[in-house]
Structure formats: structure tokens, C-alpha cells
Amino acid sequence: MATKSPDRTETGRNWASSEVAEQWSRRQARRDKTYGPATEMMLDLARISAGDRVLDVAAGTGDQTLLAARRVGPNGYVLTTDLSAAMLNVAAEAAREAGLTNIETRVMDSASLDLDADSFDVVICRLGLMLFPDPPKALREIHRVLKRGGKLAALVFSTTEKNPYQGLPLAITCRLGGTMSPQFSLSEPGVLDEAFRGGGFQDINVHPVSFRRHFSSVTEVIQSLRDTIFTREAMSKLTDAEREQAWSEIDQQLGKLQGPGGLDLPGEMLIGVGTK
Ligand SMILES: C[S@@+](CC[C@H](N)C(=O)[O-])C[C@H]1O[C@@H](n2cnc3c(N)ncnc32)[C@H](O)[C@@H]1O
């Protein structure tokens, strides 16, 4: 069956519910463990300094916002934006609990940033760019609001092959349901660089970052996947019979990756960095 292109407009809508915000929030500790080092590297590559004005695009529940706010300190400022008000409510609450007063939240579509030109030192975007309906359009907007010399650092997933935890189920659901997930849309070599170039950025570099996920059993991986928004979104495209077949194939394929100590699954992210 031929695969259809990812429907990224639908993806934006799918993330907007309070149920999804609650789910994303619940998995924060797991994200910190898995994506923490790559996130710190994204912030290092963005060269965030004390006193900077930072824009966080598609910030979700604000994991990376809080880290950026600590780096800019009391004289700096982080504007955290997302399409989902429910996500930003969680981020605002987390900022209050952490005692950070230099964070503001605003609902905003990445395709049209309601912000002045040349007004931010740094823009960060973790796990958002690949989901946007038109990534080059969002990149042009980000470029517009950056000051000259300012940096964008954006973290996206590398290929399905390098990310079996999500890649394997998505390859199976895609084959059965014929719909590609946008999650891996910027993962192939050269695609992220090209998108940055289309946005007007210079001095573009893409840094791969490896990580691992450990699970004690296939059952544990499946439980985790059932709670993952990307997998739930892909499964929702299938009929009941297709879904059942998909879970059975996922179970079988994961079984092949199980060793004596459980499953030690590799993963890879890409951090794109560009300068205005
Ligand atoms: C995978 S989550 C990442 C959230 C957060 N950056 C993190 O890494 O924890 C993707 C986020 O992108 C947001 N999003 C999707 N489309 C968007 C758009 N067009 N403009 C702004 N945000 C968008 C979703 O609401 C969601 O919060």
C-alpha cells in the first residue's frame, strides 16, 4: 500500500486537548532521563547567556523552558509559546512552582508569530519543528524575530531505523494504515539543513546525539508505547482489526530485540543550529 504524506495540520489539532497535556506532563520524568543530555546540548549550542531574551517555540509543558530560564537568570526573559493553551498552563504552573519569575507564556502558532522583528537573542524548539504544517514558513518567522547574529537551536528525531522504540511501531502502523507520521519528517540526511537554509539561516550545523532507553521486558515497552501520543495518533488511523494486527506485529518484532537483561533500545536525535 502506498503511504500518504504526513497530515501535519491534523497533528497540531491533536496536541491541543487537555488530555494530551496531562499525558505529556505525566511523562516528564521519563523525558528528563531520555532527552535530558540532548536538551542540555541544544541549550549549549544555542549559546544562551545570562540576560538573554529567549523564545521557546512549541514549548509544550515547558521542560526546556525552565532550563533556559535558569540559564538566562533574573535579568533575562523566556517567552514560551505553543498552539496548545492546555500545555502552556502546565508550563506556567511548573514555572510558579520552581519560583521562576522570568517566564511568560503565550498561545501562538509557529507559522505566524505575533512578535516584533529582531526582538530575541535566541530561539529554541524541542521536538516541535517536524510537526508543523510548513516547517520552512515557521523557520522564516523564527528568523524574522531573531536579532542579527542570534541563534536558533532545534531538536528533532533522527530516522525510524535509528529510533526503534517509536520507529518500529510507526513503520508497522504506516504499512497497515498507509499514513506516515510527521514525527520523522525532518530525519533523513540533509533535510533539516535544507529547511534551515530555506528559513534564511547561515552557519548551519546538524549534530546527531545518541541515547538509550532501557526496558525490563517487551510488556513494559508495549505499556509505554500505548501511553505515547505519537503511537496513539498512528493507531487511531487504523481499524480495530488492523490495530490488533499492529500490536501483535510490534510484540513479535520487539521480542527479537530482547536480551537477557531486557531491551536496551538505541535512539538518535538531531540538533539543528543556525545563525541569523
Ligand atoms: C512533541 S511536543 C514537544 C513539546 C516540548 N517542546 C517538549 O519537548 O517537551 C510538540 C508540541 O508542539 C506543539 N505544536 C504543534 N503544532 C504547533 C504549531 N503549529 N505551532 C505551535 N506549536 C505547535 C504541540 O502543541 C506540542 O506541545
PDB file of C-alpha atoms and ligand atoms in Angstrom:
ATOM      1  CA  MET A   1       0.000   0.000   0.000  1.00  0.00           C
ATOM      2  CA  ALA A   2       1.322   3.475  -0.896  1.00  0.00           C
ATOM      3  CA  THR A   3       1.995   5.737   2.077  1.00  0.00           C
ATOM      4  CA  LYS A   4       0.349   9.167   2.280  1.00  0.00           C
ATOM      5  CA  SER A   5       2.251  12.279   3.311  1.00  0.00           C
ATOM      6  CA  PRO A   6       2.025  13.222   6.961  1.00  0.00           C
ATOM      7  CA  ASP A   7      -1.016  15.328   7.849  1.00  0.00           C
ATOM      8  CA  ARG A   8       0.668  17.953   9.987  1.00  0.00           C
ATOM      9  CA  THR A   9      -2.366  20.253  10.282  1.00  0.00           C
ATOM     10  CA  GLU A  10      -4.218  17.443  11.992  1.00  0.00           C
ATOM     11  CA  THR A  11      -1.183  16.818  14.214  1.00  0.00           C
ATOM     12  CA  GLY A  12      -1.331  20.377  15.581  1.00  0.00           C
ATOM     13  CA  ARG A  13      -5.004  19.881  16.480  1.00  0.00           C
ATOM     14  CA  ASN A  14      -4.307  16.507  18.088  1.00  0.00           C
ATOM     15  CA  TRP A  15      -1.889  18.080  20.547  1.00  0.00           C
ATOM     16  CA  ALA A  16      -4.327  20.758  21.735  1.00  0.00           C
ATOM     17  CA  SER A  17      -6.519  18.796  24.180  1.00  0.00           C
ATOM     18  CA  SER A  18      -6.131  18.931  27.947  1.00  0.00           C
ATOM     19  CA  GLU A  19      -5.967  15.108  27.970  1.00  0.00           C
ATOM     20  CA  VAL A  20      -2.832  15.211  25.799  1.00  0.00           C
ATOM     21  CA  ALA A  21      -1.316  17.951  28.001  1.00  0.00           C
ATOM     22  CA  GLU A  22      -1.982  15.808  31.060  1.00  0.00           C
ATOM     23  CA  GLN A  23      -0.363  12.787  29.379  1.00  0.00           C
ATOM     24  CA  TRP A  24       2.667  14.798  28.241  1.00  0.00           C
ATOM     25  CA  SER A  25       3.041  16.200  31.744  1.00  0.00           C
ATOM     26  CA  ARG A  26       2.828  12.720  33.318  1.00  0.00           C
ATOM     27  CA  ARG A  27       5.808  11.520  31.274  1.00  0.00           C
ATOM     28  CA  GLN A  28       8.125  14.363  32.256  1.00  0.00           C
ATOM     29  CA  ALA A  29      10.487  12.291  34.441  1.00  0.00           C
ATOM     30  CA  ARG A  30      10.871   9.755  31.631  1.00  0.00           C
ATOM     31  CA  ARG A  31      11.621  12.554  29.139  1.00  0.00           C
ATOM     32  CA  ASP A  32      14.181  14.127  31.502  1.00  0.00           C
ATOM     33  CA  LYS A  33      16.002  10.798  31.695  1.00  0.00           C
ATOM     34  CA  THR A  34      15.888  10.052  27.967  1.00  0.00           C
ATOM     35  CA  TYR A  35      16.179  13.503  26.375  1.00  0.00           C
ATOM     36  CA  GLY A  36      17.932  15.403  29.220  1.00  0.00           C
ATOM     37  CA  PRO A  37      21.510  15.296  27.831  1.00  0.00           C
ATOM     38  CA  ALA A  38      20.351  16.190  24.274  1.00  0.00           C
ATOM     39  CA  THR A  39      18.297  19.064  25.705  1.00  0.00           C
ATOM     40  CA  GLU A  40      21.287  20.473  27.618  1.00  0.00           C
ATOM     41  CA  MET A  41      23.334  20.164  24.408  1.00  0.00           C
ATOM     42  CA  MET A  42      20.632  22.060  22.476  1.00  0.00           C
ATOM     43  CA  LEU A  43      20.821  24.869  25.083  1.00  0.00           C
ATOM     44  CA  ASP A  44      24.655  24.868  24.935  1.00  0.00           C
ATOM     45  CA  LEU A  45      24.602  25.074  21.126  1.00  0.00           C
ATOM     46  CA  ALA A  46      22.089  27.926  21.314  1.00  0.00           C
ATOM     47  CA  ARG A  47      24.764  29.775  23.371  1.00  0.00           C
ATOM     48  CA  ILE A  48      22.219  31.096  25.854  1.00  0.00           C
ATOM     49  CA  SER A  49      23.811  33.680  28.164  1.00  0.00           C
ATOM     50  CA  ALA A  50      22.715  35.446  31.339  1.00  0.00           C
ATOM     51  CA  GLY A  51      20.365  38.331  30.492  1.00  0.00           C
ATOM     52  CA  ASP A  52      19.280  36.921  27.097  1.00  0.00           C
ATOM     53  CA  ARG A  53      15.753  37.155  25.671  1.00  0.00           C
ATOM     54  CA  VAL A  54      14.839  33.614  24.622  1.00  0.00           C
ATOM     55  CA  LEU A  55      11.815  32.444  22.602  1.00  0.00           C
ATOM     56  CA  ASP A  56      10.736  28.823  23.124  1.00  0.00           C
ATOM     57  CA  VAL A  57       8.578  27.658  20.187  1.00  0.00           C
ATOM     58  CA  ALA A  58       6.189  24.680  20.601  1.00  0.00           C
ATOM     59  CA  ALA A  59       7.254  24.578  24.237  1.00  0.00           C
ATOM     60  CA  GLY A  60       4.678  22.024  25.402  1.00  0.00           C
ATOM     61  CA  THR A  61       4.665  21.714  29.184  1.00  0.00           C
ATOM     62  CA  GLY A  62       7.923  23.653  29.387  1.00  0.00           C
ATOM     63  CA  ASP A  63      10.700  21.135  30.267  1.00  0.00           C
ATOM     64  CA  GLN A  64      13.277  23.061  28.216  1.00  0.00           C
ATOM     65  CA  THR A  65      11.718  26.446  29.135  1.00  0.00           C
ATOM     66  CA  LEU A  66      12.623  26.064  32.798  1.00  0.00           C
ATOM     67  CA  LEU A  67      16.202  25.049  31.937  1.00  0.00           C
ATOM     68  CA  ALA A  68      16.553  28.071  29.637  1.00  0.00           C
ATOM     69  CA  ALA A  69      15.060  30.394  32.297  1.00  0.00           C
ATOM     70  CA  ARG A  70      17.682  29.259  34.818  1.00  0.00           C
ATOM     71  CA  ARG A  71      20.438  29.923  32.257  1.00  0.00           C
ATOM     72  CA  VAL A  72      19.271  33.482  31.436  1.00  0.00           C
ATOM     73  CA  GLY A  73      18.865  34.304  35.143  1.00  0.00           C
ATOM     74  CA  PRO A  74      16.785  37.062  36.759  1.00  0.00           C
ATOM     75  CA  ASN A  75      17.853  39.702  34.204  1.00  0.00           C
ATOM     76  CA  GLY A  76      16.842  37.512  31.268  1.00  0.00           C
ATOM     77  CA  TYR A  77      13.445  36.549  29.890  1.00  0.00           C
ATOM     78  CA  VAL A  78      11.904  33.437  28.279  1.00  0.00           C
ATOM     79  CA  LEU A  79       8.737  33.695  26.216  1.00  0.00           C
ATOM     80  CA  THR A  80       7.264  30.229  25.975  1.00  0.00           C
ATOM     81  CA  THR A  81       4.792  29.663  23.131  1.00  0.00           C
ATOM     82  CA  ASP A  82       2.654  26.788  21.877  1.00  0.00           C
ATOM     83  CA  LEU A  83      -0.544  26.173  19.925  1.00  0.00           C
ATOM     84  CA  SER A  84      -1.992  24.449  22.982  1.00  0.00           C
ATOM     85  CA  ALA A  85      -3.224  26.564  25.907  1.00  0.00           C
ATOM     86  CA  ALA A  86      -3.529  23.377  27.979  1.00  0.00           C
ATOM     87  CA  MET A  87       0.196  22.625  27.528  1.00  0.00           C
ATOM     88  CA  LEU A  88       1.151  26.205  28.433  1.00  0.00           C
ATOM     89  CA  ASN A  89      -0.998  26.124  31.592  1.00  0.00           C
ATOM     90  CA  VAL A  90       1.134  23.211  32.825  1.00  0.00           C
ATOM     91  CA  ALA A  91       4.327  25.108  31.871  1.00  0.00           C
ATOM     92  CA  ALA A  92       3.166  28.236  33.748  1.00  0.00           C
ATOM     93  CA  GLU A  93       2.345  26.182  36.850  1.00  0.00           C
ATOM     94  CA  ALA A  94       5.779  24.486  36.681  1.00  0.00           C
ATOM     95  CA  ALA A  95       7.454  27.924  36.447  1.00  0.00           C
ATOM     96  CA  ARG A  96       5.493  29.149  39.504  1.00  0.00           C
ATOM     97  CA  GLU A  97       6.400  26.032  41.488  1.00  0.00           C
ATOM     98  CA  ALA A  98      10.076  26.493  40.565  1.00  0.00           C
ATOM     99  CA  GLY A  99       9.937  30.154  41.685  1.00  0.00           C
ATOM    100  CA  LEU A 100      10.939  31.393  38.212  1.00  0.00           C
ATOM    101  CA  THR A 101       9.541  34.850  37.510  1.00  0.00           C
ATOM    102  CA  ASN A 102      11.291  35.440  34.163  1.00  0.00           C
ATOM    103  CA  ILE A 103       8.935  33.218  32.111  1.00  0.00           C
ATOM    104  CA  GLU A 104       5.860  34.356  30.193  1.00  0.00           C
ATOM    105  CA  THR A 105       3.513  32.021  28.299  1.00  0.00           C
ATOM    106  CA  ARG A 106       1.549  32.922  25.150  1.00  0.00           C
ATOM    107  CA  VAL A 107      -0.572  30.774  22.835  1.00  0.00           C
ATOM    108  CA  MET A 108       0.919  31.211  19.369  1.00  0.00           C
ATOM    109  CA  ASP A 109       1.057  29.320  16.084  1.00  0.00           C
ATOM    110  CA  SER A 110       4.638  28.845  14.903  1.00  0.00           C
ATOM    111  CA  ALA A 111       3.515  29.773  11.388  1.00  0.00           C
ATOM    112  CA  SER A 112       2.664  33.311  12.415  1.00  0.00           C
ATOM    113  CA  LEU A 113       4.498  34.655  15.443  1.00  0.00           C
ATOM    114  CA  ASP A 114       2.774  37.722  16.843  1.00  0.00           C
ATOM    115  CA  LEU A 115       6.133  39.228  17.841  1.00  0.00           C
ATOM    116  CA  ASP A 116       8.349  42.127  16.758  1.00  0.00           C
ATOM    117  CA  ALA A 117      11.172  41.573  14.268  1.00  0.00           C
ATOM    118  CA  ASP A 118      14.717  41.427  15.695  1.00  0.00           C
ATOM    119  CA  SER A 119      13.482  41.027  19.268  1.00  0.00           C
ATOM    120  CA  PHE A 120      15.087  37.771  20.577  1.00  0.00           C
ATOM    121  CA  ASP A 121      18.720  36.737  21.181  1.00  0.00           C
ATOM    122  CA  VAL A 122      17.957  33.022  20.935  1.00  0.00           C
ATOM    123  CA  VAL A 123      15.128  30.741  19.768  1.00  0.00           C
ATOM    124  CA  ILE A 124      14.836  27.120  20.906  1.00  0.00           C
ATOM    125  CA  CYS A 125      12.426  24.463  19.675  1.00  0.00           C
ATOM    126  CA  ARG A 126      12.482  20.937  21.118  1.00  0.00           C
ATOM    127  CA  LEU A 127      10.537  18.205  19.279  1.00  0.00           C
ATOM    128  CA  GLY A 128       8.245  20.673  17.524  1.00  0.00           C
ATOM    129  CA  LEU A 129       9.650  21.654  14.131  1.00  0.00           C
ATOM    130  CA  MET A 130       8.910  18.326  12.417  1.00  0.00           C
ATOM    131  CA  LEU A 131       5.228  18.547  13.429  1.00  0.00           C
ATOM    132  CA  PHE A 132       4.493  21.957  11.916  1.00  0.00           C
ATOM    133  CA  PRO A 133       2.325  22.048   8.758  1.00  0.00           C
ATOM    134  CA  ASP A 134       5.001  24.118   6.968  1.00  0.00           C
ATOM    135  CA  PRO A 135       8.417  23.977   8.726  1.00  0.00           C
ATOM    136  CA  PRO A 136      10.147  26.449   6.308  1.00  0.00           C
ATOM    137  CA  LYS A 137       7.383  29.008   6.990  1.00  0.00           C
ATOM    138  CA  ALA A 138       7.897  28.622  10.755  1.00  0.00           C
ATOM    139  CA  LEU A 139      11.668  28.910  10.239  1.00  0.00           C
ATOM    140  CA  ARG A 140      11.221  32.175   8.288  1.00  0.00           C
ATOM    141  CA  GLU A 141       9.112  33.518  11.165  1.00  0.00           C
ATOM    142  CA  ILE A 142      11.742  32.466  13.720  1.00  0.00           C
ATOM    143  CA  HIS A 143      14.434  34.108  11.562  1.00  0.00           C
ATOM    144  CA  ARG A 144      12.374  37.326  11.443  1.00  0.00           C
ATOM    145  CA  VAL A 145      12.050  37.642  15.233  1.00  0.00           C
ATOM    146  CA  LEU A 146      15.725  36.853  15.944  1.00  0.00           C
ATOM    147  CA  LYS A 147      18.224  39.694  16.341  1.00  0.00           C
ATOM    148  CA  ARG A 148      21.081  39.720  13.801  1.00  0.00           C
ATOM    149  CA  GLY A 149      23.683  37.197  14.998  1.00  0.00           C
ATOM    150  CA  GLY A 150      21.051  35.420  17.128  1.00  0.00           C
ATOM    151  CA  LYS A 151      20.828  31.625  17.108  1.00  0.00           C
ATOM    152  CA  LEU A 152      18.138  29.014  16.607  1.00  0.00           C
ATOM    153  CA  ALA A 153      18.704  25.537  18.069  1.00  0.00           C
ATOM    154  CA  ALA A 154      16.033  22.940  17.252  1.00  0.00           C
ATOM    155  CA  LEU A 155      15.925  19.311  18.295  1.00  0.00           C
ATOM    156  CA  VAL A 156      14.133  16.717  16.113  1.00  0.00           C
ATOM    157  CA  PHE A 157      14.107  12.922  15.797  1.00  0.00           C
ATOM    158  CA  SER A 158      16.595  11.188  13.539  1.00  0.00           C
ATOM    159  CA  THR A 159      15.395   8.294  11.304  1.00  0.00           C
ATOM    160  CA  THR A 160      12.992   5.452  12.189  1.00  0.00           C
ATOM    161  CA  GLU A 161      15.874   2.946  11.833  1.00  0.00           C
ATOM    162  CA  LYS A 162      17.877   4.819  14.475  1.00  0.00           C
ATOM    163  CA  ASN A 163      14.838   5.104  16.782  1.00  0.00           C
ATOM    164  CA  PRO A 164      13.303   1.615  17.007  1.00  0.00           C
ATOM    165  CA  TYR A 165      11.211   2.455  20.098  1.00  0.00           C
ATOM    166  CA  GLN A 166       8.963   4.730  18.045  1.00  0.00           C
ATOM    167  CA  GLY A 167      10.215   3.848  14.561  1.00  0.00           C
ATOM    168  CA  LEU A 168       9.267   0.198  14.675  1.00  0.00           C
ATOM    169  CA  PRO A 169       5.582   0.720  15.654  1.00  0.00           C
ATOM    170  CA  LEU A 170       5.246   3.621  13.225  1.00  0.00           C
ATOM    171  CA  ALA A 171       6.666   1.599  10.334  1.00  0.00           C
ATOM    172  CA  ILE A 172       4.086  -1.125  11.100  1.00  0.00           C
ATOM    173  CA  THR A 173       1.100   1.243  11.513  1.00  0.00           C
ATOM    174  CA  CYS A 174       2.176   3.125   8.399  1.00  0.00           C
ATOM    175  CA  ARG A 175       2.275  -0.114   6.376  1.00  0.00           C
ATOM    176  CA  LEU A 176      -1.130  -1.217   7.670  1.00  0.00           C
ATOM    177  CA  GLY A 177      -2.879   2.158   7.566  1.00  0.00           C
ATOM    178  CA  GLY A 178      -0.941   3.875   4.802  1.00  0.00           C
ATOM    179  CA  THR A 179      -0.372   7.121   6.735  1.00  0.00           C
ATOM    180  CA  MET A 180       3.091   8.427   7.594  1.00  0.00           C
ATOM    181  CA  SER A 181       3.648  10.083  10.945  1.00  0.00           C
ATOM    182  CA  PRO A 182       5.207  13.570  10.747  1.00  0.00           C
ATOM    183  CA  GLN A 183       7.437  12.627  13.671  1.00  0.00           C
ATOM    184  CA  PHE A 184      10.268  11.579  11.354  1.00  0.00           C
ATOM    185  CA  SER A 185       9.682  14.124   8.591  1.00  0.00           C
ATOM    186  CA  LEU A 186      12.982  16.012   9.131  1.00  0.00           C
ATOM    187  CA  SER A 187      15.083  12.973   9.946  1.00  0.00           C
ATOM    188  CA  GLU A 188      16.732  11.995   6.653  1.00  0.00           C
ATOM    189  CA  PRO A 189      20.267  13.327   5.970  1.00  0.00           C
ATOM    190  CA  GLY A 190      20.254  16.873   4.597  1.00  0.00           C
ATOM    191  CA  VAL A 191      16.540  17.594   5.203  1.00  0.00           C
ATOM    192  CA  LEU A 192      16.938  19.604   8.417  1.00  0.00           C
ATOM    193  CA  ASP A 193      19.873  21.608   6.978  1.00  0.00           C
ATOM    194  CA  GLU A 194      17.821  22.370   3.873  1.00  0.00           C
ATOM    195  CA  ALA A 195      14.858  23.548   5.963  1.00  0.00           C
ATOM    196  CA  PHE A 196      17.165  25.905   7.928  1.00  0.00           C
ATOM    197  CA  ARG A 197      18.603  27.241   4.656  1.00  0.00           C
ATOM    198  CA  GLY A 198      15.029  27.827   3.388  1.00  0.00           C
ATOM    199  CA  GLY A 199      14.350  29.831   6.559  1.00  0.00           C
ATOM    200  CA  GLY A 200      17.267  32.163   5.744  1.00  0.00           C
ATOM    201  CA  PHE A 201      19.758  30.857   8.345  1.00  0.00           C
ATOM    202  CA  GLN A 202      23.549  30.859   7.974  1.00  0.00           C
ATOM    203  CA  ASP A 203      26.370  28.814   9.595  1.00  0.00           C
ATOM    204  CA  ILE A 204      24.061  25.786   9.726  1.00  0.00           C
ATOM    205  CA  ASN A 205      25.207  22.678  11.573  1.00  0.00           C
ATOM    206  CA  VAL A 206      23.346  19.475  12.401  1.00  0.00           C
ATOM    207  CA  HIS A 207      24.590  17.484  15.411  1.00  0.00           C
ATOM    208  CA  PRO A 208      23.448  13.877  15.947  1.00  0.00           C
ATOM    209  CA  VAL A 209      23.014  12.883  19.616  1.00  0.00           C
ATOM    210  CA  SER A 210      22.631   9.243  20.664  1.00  0.00           C
ATOM    211  CA  PHE A 211      20.725   7.999  23.684  1.00  0.00           C
ATOM    212  CA  ARG A 212      19.370   4.697  25.003  1.00  0.00           C
ATOM    213  CA  ARG A 213      16.111   3.517  26.532  1.00  0.00           C
ATOM    214  CA  HIS A 214      16.126   0.506  28.837  1.00  0.00           C
ATOM    215  CA  PHE A 215      13.085  -1.723  29.442  1.00  0.00           C
ATOM    216  CA  SER A 216      12.908  -4.911  31.515  1.00  0.00           C
ATOM    217  CA  SER A 217      10.510  -6.692  29.122  1.00  0.00           C
ATOM    218  CA  VAL A 218       8.511  -6.420  25.895  1.00  0.00           C
ATOM    219  CA  THR A 219       5.389  -5.929  28.048  1.00  0.00           C
ATOM    220  CA  GLU A 220       6.962  -2.849  29.604  1.00  0.00           C
ATOM    221  CA  VAL A 221       7.802  -1.381  26.162  1.00  0.00           C
ATOM    222  CA  ILE A 222       4.250  -2.015  24.960  1.00  0.00           C
ATOM    223  CA  GLN A 223       2.745  -0.406  28.079  1.00  0.00           C
ATOM    224  CA  SER A 224       4.927   2.647  27.479  1.00  0.00           C
ATOM    225  CA  LEU A 225       4.070   2.793  23.770  1.00  0.00           C
ATOM    226  CA  ARG A 226       0.317   2.580  24.484  1.00  0.00           C
ATOM    227  CA  ASP A 227       0.715   5.763  26.532  1.00  0.00           C
ATOM    228  CA  THR A 228       2.772   7.571  23.866  1.00  0.00           C
ATOM    229  CA  ILE A 229       0.983  10.293  21.931  1.00  0.00           C
ATOM    230  CA  PHE A 230       2.811   9.557  18.657  1.00  0.00           C
ATOM    231  CA  THR A 231       1.825   5.867  18.782  1.00  0.00           C
ATOM    232  CA  ARG A 232      -1.764   6.625  19.843  1.00  0.00           C
ATOM    233  CA  GLU A 233      -2.075   9.075  16.963  1.00  0.00           C
ATOM    234  CA  ALA A 234      -0.800   6.492  14.452  1.00  0.00           C
ATOM    235  CA  MET A 235      -3.034   3.734  15.898  1.00  0.00           C
ATOM    236  CA  SER A 236      -6.114   5.969  15.676  1.00  0.00           C
ATOM    237  CA  LYS A 237      -5.865   5.801  11.863  1.00  0.00           C
ATOM    238  CA  LEU A 238      -6.345   2.001  11.854  1.00  0.00           C
ATOM    239  CA  THR A 239      -9.473  -0.160  12.010  1.00  0.00           C
ATOM    240  CA  ASP A 240      -9.900  -2.365  15.104  1.00  0.00           C
ATOM    241  CA  ALA A 241      -8.631  -5.401  13.164  1.00  0.00           C
ATOM    242  CA  GLU A 242      -5.605  -3.510  11.806  1.00  0.00           C
ATOM    243  CA  ARG A 243      -4.826  -2.203  15.287  1.00  0.00           C
ATOM    244  CA  GLU A 244      -4.892  -5.692  16.734  1.00  0.00           C
ATOM    245  CA  GLN A 245      -2.587  -6.909  13.967  1.00  0.00           C
ATOM    246  CA  ALA A 246      -0.271  -3.932  14.533  1.00  0.00           C
ATOM    247  CA  TRP A 247       0.116  -4.659  18.282  1.00  0.00           C
ATOM    248  CA  SER A 248       0.729  -8.336  17.552  1.00  0.00           C
ATOM    249  CA  GLU A 249       3.466  -7.484  14.998  1.00  0.00           C
ATOM    250  CA  ILE A 250       5.012  -4.924  17.376  1.00  0.00           C
ATOM    251  CA  ASP A 251       5.096  -7.570  20.116  1.00  0.00           C
ATOM    252  CA  GLN A 252       6.804 -10.052  17.760  1.00  0.00           C
ATOM    253  CA  GLN A 253       9.377  -7.557  16.456  1.00  0.00           C
ATOM    254  CA  LEU A 254      10.237  -6.307  19.952  1.00  0.00           C
ATOM    255  CA  GLY A 255      10.687  -9.924  21.073  1.00  0.00           C
ATOM    256  CA  LYS A 256      13.602 -10.185  18.628  1.00  0.00           C
ATOM    257  CA  LEU A 257      15.320  -7.266  20.402  1.00  0.00           C
ATOM    258  CA  GLN A 258      15.024  -8.761  23.878  1.00  0.00           C
ATOM    259  CA  GLY A 259      18.262  -9.861  25.563  1.00  0.00           C
ATOM    260  CA  PRO A 260      18.918 -11.499  28.950  1.00  0.00           C
ATOM    261  CA  GLY A 261      18.756  -8.120  30.749  1.00  0.00           C
ATOM    262  CA  GLY A 262      15.680  -6.849  28.915  1.00  0.00           C
ATOM    263  CA  LEU A 263      15.616  -4.439  25.967  1.00  0.00           C
ATOM    264  CA  ASP A 264      18.257  -1.778  25.552  1.00  0.00           C
ATOM    265  CA  LEU A 265      16.897   0.307  22.661  1.00  0.00           C
ATOM    266  CA  PRO A 266      19.079   2.869  20.885  1.00  0.00           C
ATOM    267  CA  GLY A 267      17.817   6.283  19.844  1.00  0.00           C
ATOM    268  CA  GLU A 268      19.140   9.309  17.993  1.00  0.00           C
ATOM    269  CA  MET A 269      18.133  12.956  17.866  1.00  0.00           C
ATOM    270  CA  LEU A 270      19.370  15.715  15.572  1.00  0.00           C
ATOM    271  CA  ILE A 271      20.073  19.226  16.826  1.00  0.00           C
ATOM    272  CA  GLY A 272      19.966  21.802  14.052  1.00  0.00           C
ATOM    273  CA  VAL A 273      21.712  25.107  14.758  1.00  0.00           C
ATOM    274  CA  GLY A 274      21.664  28.208  12.581  1.00  0.00           C
ATOM    275  CA  THR A 275      22.514  31.894  12.901  1.00  0.00           C
ATOM    276  CA  LYS A 276      20.629  34.951  11.587  1.00  0.00           C
TER     277      LYS A 276
HETATM  278  C1  LIG B   1       6.230  16.714  20.916  1.00  0.00           C
HETATM  279  S1  LIG B   1       5.557  18.097  21.743  1.00  0.00           S
HETATM  280  C2  LIG B   1       7.048  18.864  22.319  1.00  0.00           C
HETATM  281  C3  LIG B   1       6.803  19.766  23.492  1.00  0.00           C
HETATM  282  C4  LIG B   1       8.063  20.310  24.175  1.00  0.00           C
HETATM  283  N1  LIG B   1       8.839  21.168  23.319  1.00  0.00           N
HETATM  284  C5  LIG B   1       8.926  19.174  24.700  1.00  0.00           C
HETATM  285  O1  LIG B   1       9.920  18.833  24.043  1.00  0.00           O
HETATM  286  O2  LIG B   1       8.577  18.618  25.760  1.00  0.00           O
HETATM  287  C6  LIG B   1       5.099  19.116  20.377  1.00  0.00           C
HETATM  288  C7  LIG B   1       4.449  20.435  20.743  1.00  0.00           C
HETATM  289  O3  LIG B   1       4.268  21.187  19.534  1.00  0.00           O
HETATM  290  C8  LIG B   1       3.071  21.934  19.656  1.00  0.00           C
HETATM  291  N2  LIG B   1       2.657  22.344  18.306  1.00  0.00           N
HETATM  292  C9  LIG B   1       2.238  21.558  17.287  1.00  0.00           C
HETATM  293  N3  LIG B   1       1.985  22.302  16.196  1.00  0.00           N
HETATM  294  C10 LIG B   1       2.258  23.597  16.527  1.00  0.00           C
HETATM  295  C11 LIG B   1       2.221  24.828  15.826  1.00  0.00           C
HETATM  296  N4  LIG B   1       1.826  24.883  14.557  1.00  0.00           N
HETATM  297  N5  LIG B   1       2.587  25.963  16.469  1.00  0.00           N
HETATM  298  C12 LIG B   1       2.991  25.919  17.772  1.00  0.00           C
HETATM  299  N6  LIG B   1       3.044  24.770  18.487  1.00  0.00           N
HETATM  300  C13 LIG B   1       2.688  23.627  17.881  1.00  0.00           C
HETATM  301  C14 LIG B   1       2.124  20.959  20.343  1.00  0.00           C
HETATM  302  O4  LIG B   1       1.016  21.601  20.922  1.00  0.00           O
HETATM  303  C15 LIG B   1       3.060  20.310  21.364  1.00  0.00           C
HETATM  304  O5  LIG B   1       3.043  20.989  22.595  1.00  0.00           O
END
